[in-house]
């Protein structure tokens, strides 16, 4: 096949779309602050509003995402330093106590902290899930009397689905702990089932109170999936991506 040449005269013009001017972030401000390592009352740069804040995303939420991600990646000292520098805590003292109480199985303490979670809409489901775990742990420990009291006083009045309550009550006749775990589809008392409980509770607690685990990782994954779905020339054989 021959080579096709395309000639353009000097009078031809190539139209270019008008480019919109960039939107730089507002300039940083300077003020006198006491900064560790800089001496007393040194002049330091105080960050101005970021581009994310222009879209309604608060700096506090960004700092919390970064802090959580640093902790999950194992950079505890960096996370502590970020909280100290920003003045933004990942979670309040009440939420930390709630999380620790769930992991440790301190159900009385956990139930008393529910009002601190600001989850009015999901409070009933939060209470039910916690009492369900407590009920199963009492059964596994052979404490049938307290388990029956939990079923009658805490679970049944919640008026959750009758089928679900009937299934829970049927577990009273399990022959042993192994039978209980099998019939309940449950991992038994301990860190595994309590971690799963905490994940289930997060769906009913506002994110600004209890940040879902691996939140930044989930957001990055969503962004990658969106870009792949909208890329005409995406190579699906790629196994790793650069951010």
mmCIF file of C-alpha atoms in Angstrom:
data_model
loop_
_atom_site.group_PDB
_atom_site.id
_atom_site.type_symbol
_atom_site.label_atom_id
_atom_site.label_comp_id
_atom_site.label_asym_id
_atom_site.label_seq_id
_atom_site.Cartn_x
_atom_site.Cartn_y
_atom_site.Cartn_z
ATOM 1 C CA UNK A 1 0.000 0.000 0.000
ATOM 2 C CA UNK A 2 1.229 3.499 -0.859
ATOM 3 C CA UNK A 3 1.918 6.207 1.609
ATOM 4 C CA UNK A 4 -0.843 8.737 1.856
ATOM 5 C CA UNK A 5 0.360 12.226 2.615
ATOM 6 C CA UNK A 6 -1.910 14.883 3.998
ATOM 7 C CA UNK A 7 -0.887 18.429 3.140
ATOM 8 C CA UNK A 8 -2.097 21.480 4.955
ATOM 9 C CA UNK A 9 -1.601 24.958 3.522
ATOM 10 C CA UNK A 10 -0.254 27.786 5.592
ATOM 11 C CA UNK A 11 -3.717 29.302 5.709
ATOM 12 C CA UNK A 12 -5.172 26.230 7.413
ATOM 13 C CA UNK A 13 -5.827 26.512 11.093
ATOM 14 C CA UNK A 14 -6.212 23.729 13.567
ATOM 15 C CA UNK A 15 -9.011 24.573 15.960
ATOM 16 C CA UNK A 16 -8.221 24.017 19.594
ATOM 17 C CA UNK A 17 -10.826 23.916 22.305
ATOM 18 C CA UNK A 18 -10.718 26.820 24.696
ATOM 19 C CA UNK A 19 -8.947 25.833 27.853
ATOM 20 C CA UNK A 20 -10.435 26.829 31.131
ATOM 21 C CA UNK A 21 -8.100 28.577 33.510
ATOM 22 C CA UNK A 22 -6.785 26.404 36.325
ATOM 23 C CA UNK A 23 -8.306 26.714 39.740
ATOM 24 C CA UNK A 24 -5.382 27.042 42.096
ATOM 25 C CA UNK A 25 -5.932 26.379 45.730
ATOM 26 C CA UNK A 26 -6.105 29.494 47.860
ATOM 27 C CA UNK A 27 -2.661 30.567 49.038
ATOM 28 C CA UNK A 28 -1.386 29.351 52.348
ATOM 29 C CA UNK A 29 -1.341 31.842 55.178
ATOM 30 C CA UNK A 30 1.460 32.584 57.568
ATOM 31 C CA UNK A 31 1.100 33.145 61.277
ATOM 32 C CA UNK A 32 3.197 33.000 64.378
ATOM 33 C CA UNK A 33 2.958 29.564 65.941
ATOM 34 C CA UNK A 34 5.026 27.464 68.281
ATOM 35 C CA UNK A 35 6.259 24.520 66.248
ATOM 36 C CA UNK A 36 8.292 21.640 67.617
ATOM 37 C CA UNK A 37 11.763 21.724 66.125
ATOM 38 C CA UNK A 38 11.425 25.324 64.878
ATOM 39 C CA UNK A 39 11.761 27.134 68.159
ATOM 40 C CA UNK A 40 9.255 29.294 69.954
ATOM 41 C CA UNK A 41 6.958 31.618 68.008
ATOM 42 C CA UNK A 42 8.511 30.833 64.647
ATOM 43 C CA UNK A 43 6.679 31.714 61.447
ATOM 44 C CA UNK A 44 5.086 28.605 60.001
ATOM 45 C CA UNK A 45 2.923 27.945 56.990
ATOM 46 C CA UNK A 46 -0.708 27.271 57.879
ATOM 47 C CA UNK A 47 -2.401 25.367 55.035
ATOM 48 C CA UNK A 48 -5.188 27.183 53.255
ATOM 49 C CA UNK A 49 -8.393 25.519 52.044
ATOM 50 C CA UNK A 50 -7.681 22.525 49.830
ATOM 51 C CA UNK A 51 -9.321 21.609 46.518
ATOM 52 C CA UNK A 52 -11.290 18.915 48.348
ATOM 53 C CA UNK A 53 -12.761 21.492 50.681
ATOM 54 C CA UNK A 54 -13.988 23.401 47.627
ATOM 55 C CA UNK A 55 -16.116 20.310 46.898
ATOM 56 C CA UNK A 56 -17.545 20.171 50.401
ATOM 57 C CA UNK A 57 -15.121 17.610 51.832
ATOM 58 C CA UNK A 58 -13.812 18.777 55.170
ATOM 59 C CA UNK A 59 -10.151 18.766 56.122
ATOM 60 C CA UNK A 60 -11.116 16.885 59.287
ATOM 61 C CA UNK A 61 -12.525 13.957 57.281
ATOM 62 C CA UNK A 62 -9.387 13.815 55.121
ATOM 63 C CA UNK A 63 -7.138 13.760 58.193
ATOM 64 C CA UNK A 64 -9.225 10.974 59.753
ATOM 65 C CA UNK A 65 -8.957 8.909 56.551
ATOM 66 C CA UNK A 66 -5.192 9.358 56.470
ATOM 67 C CA UNK A 67 -4.816 8.541 60.163
ATOM 68 C CA UNK A 68 -6.856 5.358 59.842
ATOM 69 C CA UNK A 69 -4.903 4.287 56.766
ATOM 70 C CA UNK A 70 -1.564 4.888 58.501
ATOM 71 C CA UNK A 71 -2.673 2.749 61.455
ATOM 72 C CA UNK A 72 -3.904 -0.053 59.196
ATOM 73 C CA UNK A 73 -0.585 0.013 57.310
ATOM 74 C CA UNK A 74 1.304 -0.259 60.601
ATOM 75 C CA UNK A 75 2.665 3.301 60.815
ATOM 76 C CA UNK A 76 1.471 4.000 64.341
ATOM 77 C CA UNK A 77 3.990 6.743 65.158
ATOM 78 C CA UNK A 78 3.145 8.599 61.959
ATOM 79 C CA UNK A 79 -0.573 8.355 62.789
ATOM 80 C CA UNK A 80 0.025 9.712 66.287
ATOM 81 C CA UNK A 81 2.114 12.572 64.874
ATOM 82 C CA UNK A 82 -0.590 13.438 62.338
ATOM 83 C CA UNK A 83 -3.249 13.589 65.047
ATOM 84 C CA UNK A 84 -1.006 15.765 67.186
ATOM 85 C CA UNK A 85 -0.117 18.154 64.333
ATOM 86 C CA UNK A 86 -3.676 18.454 63.019
ATOM 87 C CA UNK A 87 -5.545 18.417 66.322
ATOM 88 C CA UNK A 88 -7.962 15.941 64.743
ATOM 89 C CA UNK A 89 -8.610 12.653 66.528
ATOM 90 C CA UNK A 90 -9.567 9.578 64.572
ATOM 91 C CA UNK A 91 -12.249 8.676 67.103
ATOM 92 C CA UNK A 92 -13.629 10.148 70.303
ATOM 93 C CA UNK A 93 -12.887 8.575 73.679
ATOM 94 C CA UNK A 94 -16.423 7.149 73.800
ATOM 95 C CA UNK A 95 -16.085 5.517 70.377
ATOM 96 C CA UNK A 96 -12.693 4.063 71.290
ATOM 97 C CA UNK A 97 -14.214 2.616 74.462
ATOM 98 C CA UNK A 98 -17.128 1.208 72.441
ATOM 99 C CA UNK A 99 -14.800 -0.439 69.922
ATOM 100 C CA UNK A 100 -12.595 -1.871 72.663
ATOM 101 C CA UNK A 101 -15.651 -3.090 74.572
ATOM 102 C CA UNK A 102 -16.946 -5.008 71.549
ATOM 103 C CA UNK A 103 -13.579 -6.685 70.978
ATOM 104 C CA UNK A 104 -13.262 -7.555 74.684
ATOM 105 C CA UNK A 105 -16.876 -8.728 75.015
ATOM 106 C CA UNK A 106 -17.783 -6.186 77.716
ATOM 107 C CA UNK A 107 -21.438 -6.078 76.701
ATOM 108 C CA UNK A 108 -22.796 -4.041 79.602
ATOM 109 C CA UNK A 109 -20.257 -1.300 78.887
ATOM 110 C CA UNK A 110 -20.930 -1.483 75.154
ATOM 111 C CA UNK A 111 -24.702 -1.143 75.570
ATOM 112 C CA UNK A 112 -24.279 1.853 77.885
ATOM 113 C CA UNK A 113 -22.187 3.660 75.244
ATOM 114 C CA UNK A 114 -24.748 3.352 72.422
ATOM 115 C CA UNK A 115 -26.225 6.838 73.049
ATOM 116 C CA UNK A 116 -22.751 8.298 72.386
ATOM 117 C CA UNK A 117 -22.803 6.939 68.815
ATOM 118 C CA UNK A 118 -25.371 9.438 67.493
ATOM 119 C CA UNK A 119 -27.140 6.634 65.627
ATOM 120 C CA UNK A 120 -30.769 7.352 66.450
ATOM 121 C CA UNK A 121 -32.055 5.692 63.265
ATOM 122 C CA UNK A 122 -29.908 2.588 63.667
ATOM 123 C CA UNK A 123 -29.916 2.330 67.457
ATOM 124 C CA UNK A 124 -32.483 -0.479 67.600
ATOM 125 C CA UNK A 125 -30.512 -2.634 65.154
ATOM 126 C CA UNK A 126 -27.255 -1.879 66.977
ATOM 127 C CA UNK A 127 -28.782 -3.050 70.259
ATOM 128 C CA UNK A 128 -30.205 -6.176 68.636
ATOM 129 C CA UNK A 129 -26.882 -7.181 67.045
ATOM 130 C CA UNK A 130 -25.012 -6.698 70.318
ATOM 131 C CA UNK A 131 -27.574 -8.662 72.333
ATOM 132 C CA UNK A 132 -27.579 -11.403 69.700
ATOM 133 C CA UNK A 133 -23.810 -11.817 70.137
ATOM 134 C CA UNK A 134 -24.212 -11.748 73.913
ATOM 135 C CA UNK A 135 -26.941 -14.399 73.732
ATOM 136 C CA UNK A 136 -24.809 -16.716 71.595
ATOM 137 C CA UNK A 137 -21.801 -16.321 73.885
ATOM 138 C CA UNK A 138 -23.937 -17.126 76.947
ATOM 139 C CA UNK A 139 -25.231 -20.260 75.252
ATOM 140 C CA UNK A 140 -21.736 -21.355 74.261
ATOM 141 C CA UNK A 141 -20.565 -20.898 77.853
ATOM 142 C CA UNK A 142 -23.426 -23.091 79.060
ATOM 143 C CA UNK A 143 -25.110 -20.200 80.893
ATOM 144 C CA UNK A 144 -28.609 -21.187 79.789
ATOM 145 C CA UNK A 145 -30.485 -19.157 82.424
ATOM 146 C CA UNK A 146 -28.885 -15.828 81.484
ATOM 147 C CA UNK A 147 -29.182 -16.684 77.787
ATOM 148 C CA UNK A 148 -32.928 -17.294 78.204
ATOM 149 C CA UNK A 149 -33.283 -14.012 80.077
ATOM 150 C CA UNK A 150 -31.434 -12.201 77.271
ATOM 151 C CA UNK A 151 -33.715 -13.815 74.694
ATOM 152 C CA UNK A 152 -36.892 -12.850 76.544
ATOM 153 C CA UNK A 153 -35.920 -9.402 77.846
ATOM 154 C CA UNK A 154 -33.650 -8.000 75.132
ATOM 155 C CA UNK A 155 -34.119 -9.849 71.854
ATOM 156 C CA UNK A 156 -37.828 -10.689 71.690
ATOM 157 C CA UNK A 157 -39.093 -7.148 72.532
ATOM 158 C CA UNK A 158 -37.038 -5.769 69.635
ATOM 159 C CA UNK A 159 -39.690 -7.215 67.285
ATOM 160 C CA UNK A 160 -37.205 -8.270 64.652
ATOM 161 C CA UNK A 161 -38.383 -10.860 62.121
ATOM 162 C CA UNK A 162 -40.210 -13.736 63.762
ATOM 163 C CA UNK A 163 -38.209 -16.243 61.717
ATOM 164 C CA UNK A 164 -34.963 -14.800 63.047
ATOM 165 C CA UNK A 165 -36.174 -14.870 66.652
ATOM 166 C CA UNK A 166 -37.518 -18.406 66.207
ATOM 167 C CA UNK A 167 -34.113 -19.518 64.916
ATOM 168 C CA UNK A 168 -32.364 -17.933 67.886
ATOM 169 C CA UNK A 169 -34.721 -19.590 70.351
ATOM 170 C CA UNK A 170 -34.205 -22.973 68.649
ATOM 171 C CA UNK A 171 -30.509 -22.751 69.495
ATOM 172 C CA UNK A 172 -31.375 -23.308 73.171
ATOM 173 C CA UNK A 173 -31.568 -27.053 72.487
ATOM 174 C CA UNK A 174 -28.101 -27.352 70.903
ATOM 175 C CA UNK A 175 -26.251 -30.311 72.396
ATOM 176 C CA UNK A 176 -22.848 -28.637 72.672
ATOM 177 C CA UNK A 177 -20.786 -25.625 71.584
ATOM 178 C CA UNK A 178 -19.821 -27.218 68.282
ATOM 179 C CA UNK A 179 -23.466 -27.879 67.440
ATOM 180 C CA UNK A 180 -24.314 -24.288 68.407
ATOM 181 C CA UNK A 181 -21.643 -22.785 66.163
ATOM 182 C CA UNK A 182 -22.677 -24.988 63.258
ATOM 183 C CA UNK A 183 -26.396 -24.263 63.501
ATOM 184 C CA UNK A 184 -25.910 -20.552 64.133
ATOM 185 C CA UNK A 185 -23.296 -20.127 61.387
ATOM 186 C CA UNK A 186 -21.161 -18.441 64.019
ATOM 187 C CA UNK A 187 -17.437 -18.504 64.834
ATOM 188 C CA UNK A 188 -17.824 -18.733 68.602
ATOM 189 C CA UNK A 189 -16.906 -16.233 71.284
ATOM 190 C CA UNK A 190 -13.645 -14.483 70.464
ATOM 191 C CA UNK A 191 -11.914 -11.973 68.262
ATOM 192 C CA UNK A 192 -13.204 -13.381 64.948
ATOM 193 C CA UNK A 193 -16.929 -13.166 65.686
ATOM 194 C CA UNK A 194 -16.552 -9.875 67.558
ATOM 195 C CA UNK A 195 -14.659 -8.300 64.686
ATOM 196 C CA UNK A 196 -17.442 -9.396 62.340
ATOM 197 C CA UNK A 197 -19.954 -7.901 64.767
ATOM 198 C CA UNK A 198 -18.087 -4.586 64.756
ATOM 199 C CA UNK A 199 -18.157 -4.555 60.950
ATOM 200 C CA UNK A 200 -21.920 -5.210 61.001
ATOM 201 C CA UNK A 201 -22.449 -2.437 63.551
ATOM 202 C CA UNK A 202 -20.600 0.082 61.391
ATOM 203 C CA UNK A 203 -23.383 -0.114 58.798
ATOM 204 C CA UNK A 204 -25.770 1.418 61.359
ATOM 205 C CA UNK A 205 -23.437 4.038 62.877
ATOM 206 C CA UNK A 206 -22.671 7.348 61.108
ATOM 207 C CA UNK A 207 -19.260 7.378 59.405
ATOM 208 C CA UNK A 208 -18.352 10.688 61.042
ATOM 209 C CA UNK A 209 -18.620 8.877 64.385
ATOM 210 C CA UNK A 210 -17.239 5.416 63.585
ATOM 211 C CA UNK A 211 -15.191 5.361 60.387
ATOM 212 C CA UNK A 212 -15.640 2.103 58.412
ATOM 213 C CA UNK A 213 -12.517 -0.062 58.340
ATOM 214 C CA UNK A 214 -10.192 0.320 55.335
ATOM 215 C CA UNK A 215 -12.155 3.353 54.158
ATOM 216 C CA UNK A 216 -9.356 4.978 52.137
ATOM 217 C CA UNK A 217 -8.554 1.638 50.516
ATOM 218 C CA UNK A 218 -12.216 1.264 49.530
ATOM 219 C CA UNK A 219 -12.334 4.771 48.025
ATOM 220 C CA UNK A 220 -9.161 4.168 45.994
ATOM 221 C CA UNK A 221 -10.543 0.850 44.746
ATOM 222 C CA UNK A 222 -13.765 2.568 43.676
ATOM 223 C CA UNK A 223 -11.775 5.216 41.801
ATOM 224 C CA UNK A 224 -9.680 2.562 40.010
ATOM 225 C CA UNK A 225 -12.783 0.569 39.050
ATOM 226 C CA UNK A 226 -14.429 3.736 37.706
ATOM 227 C CA UNK A 227 -11.380 4.624 35.607
ATOM 228 C CA UNK A 228 -11.124 1.091 34.220
ATOM 229 C CA UNK A 229 -14.813 1.084 33.321
ATOM 230 C CA UNK A 230 -14.461 4.394 31.457
ATOM 231 C CA UNK A 231 -11.125 3.728 29.728
ATOM 232 C CA UNK A 232 -11.554 2.667 26.082
ATOM 233 C CA UNK A 233 -8.029 1.250 25.850
ATOM 234 C CA UNK A 234 -7.721 -0.351 29.243
ATOM 235 C CA UNK A 235 -5.614 -3.527 29.265
ATOM 236 C CA UNK A 236 -7.527 -5.964 31.464
ATOM 237 C CA UNK A 237 -4.445 -8.200 31.794
ATOM 238 C CA UNK A 238 -2.725 -5.652 34.042
ATOM 239 C CA UNK A 239 -2.428 -6.924 37.591
ATOM 240 C CA UNK A 240 -0.973 -3.825 39.242
ATOM 241 C CA UNK A 241 -1.656 -0.151 38.832
ATOM 242 C CA UNK A 242 0.152 3.051 39.647
ATOM 243 C CA UNK A 243 -1.839 5.647 41.524
#
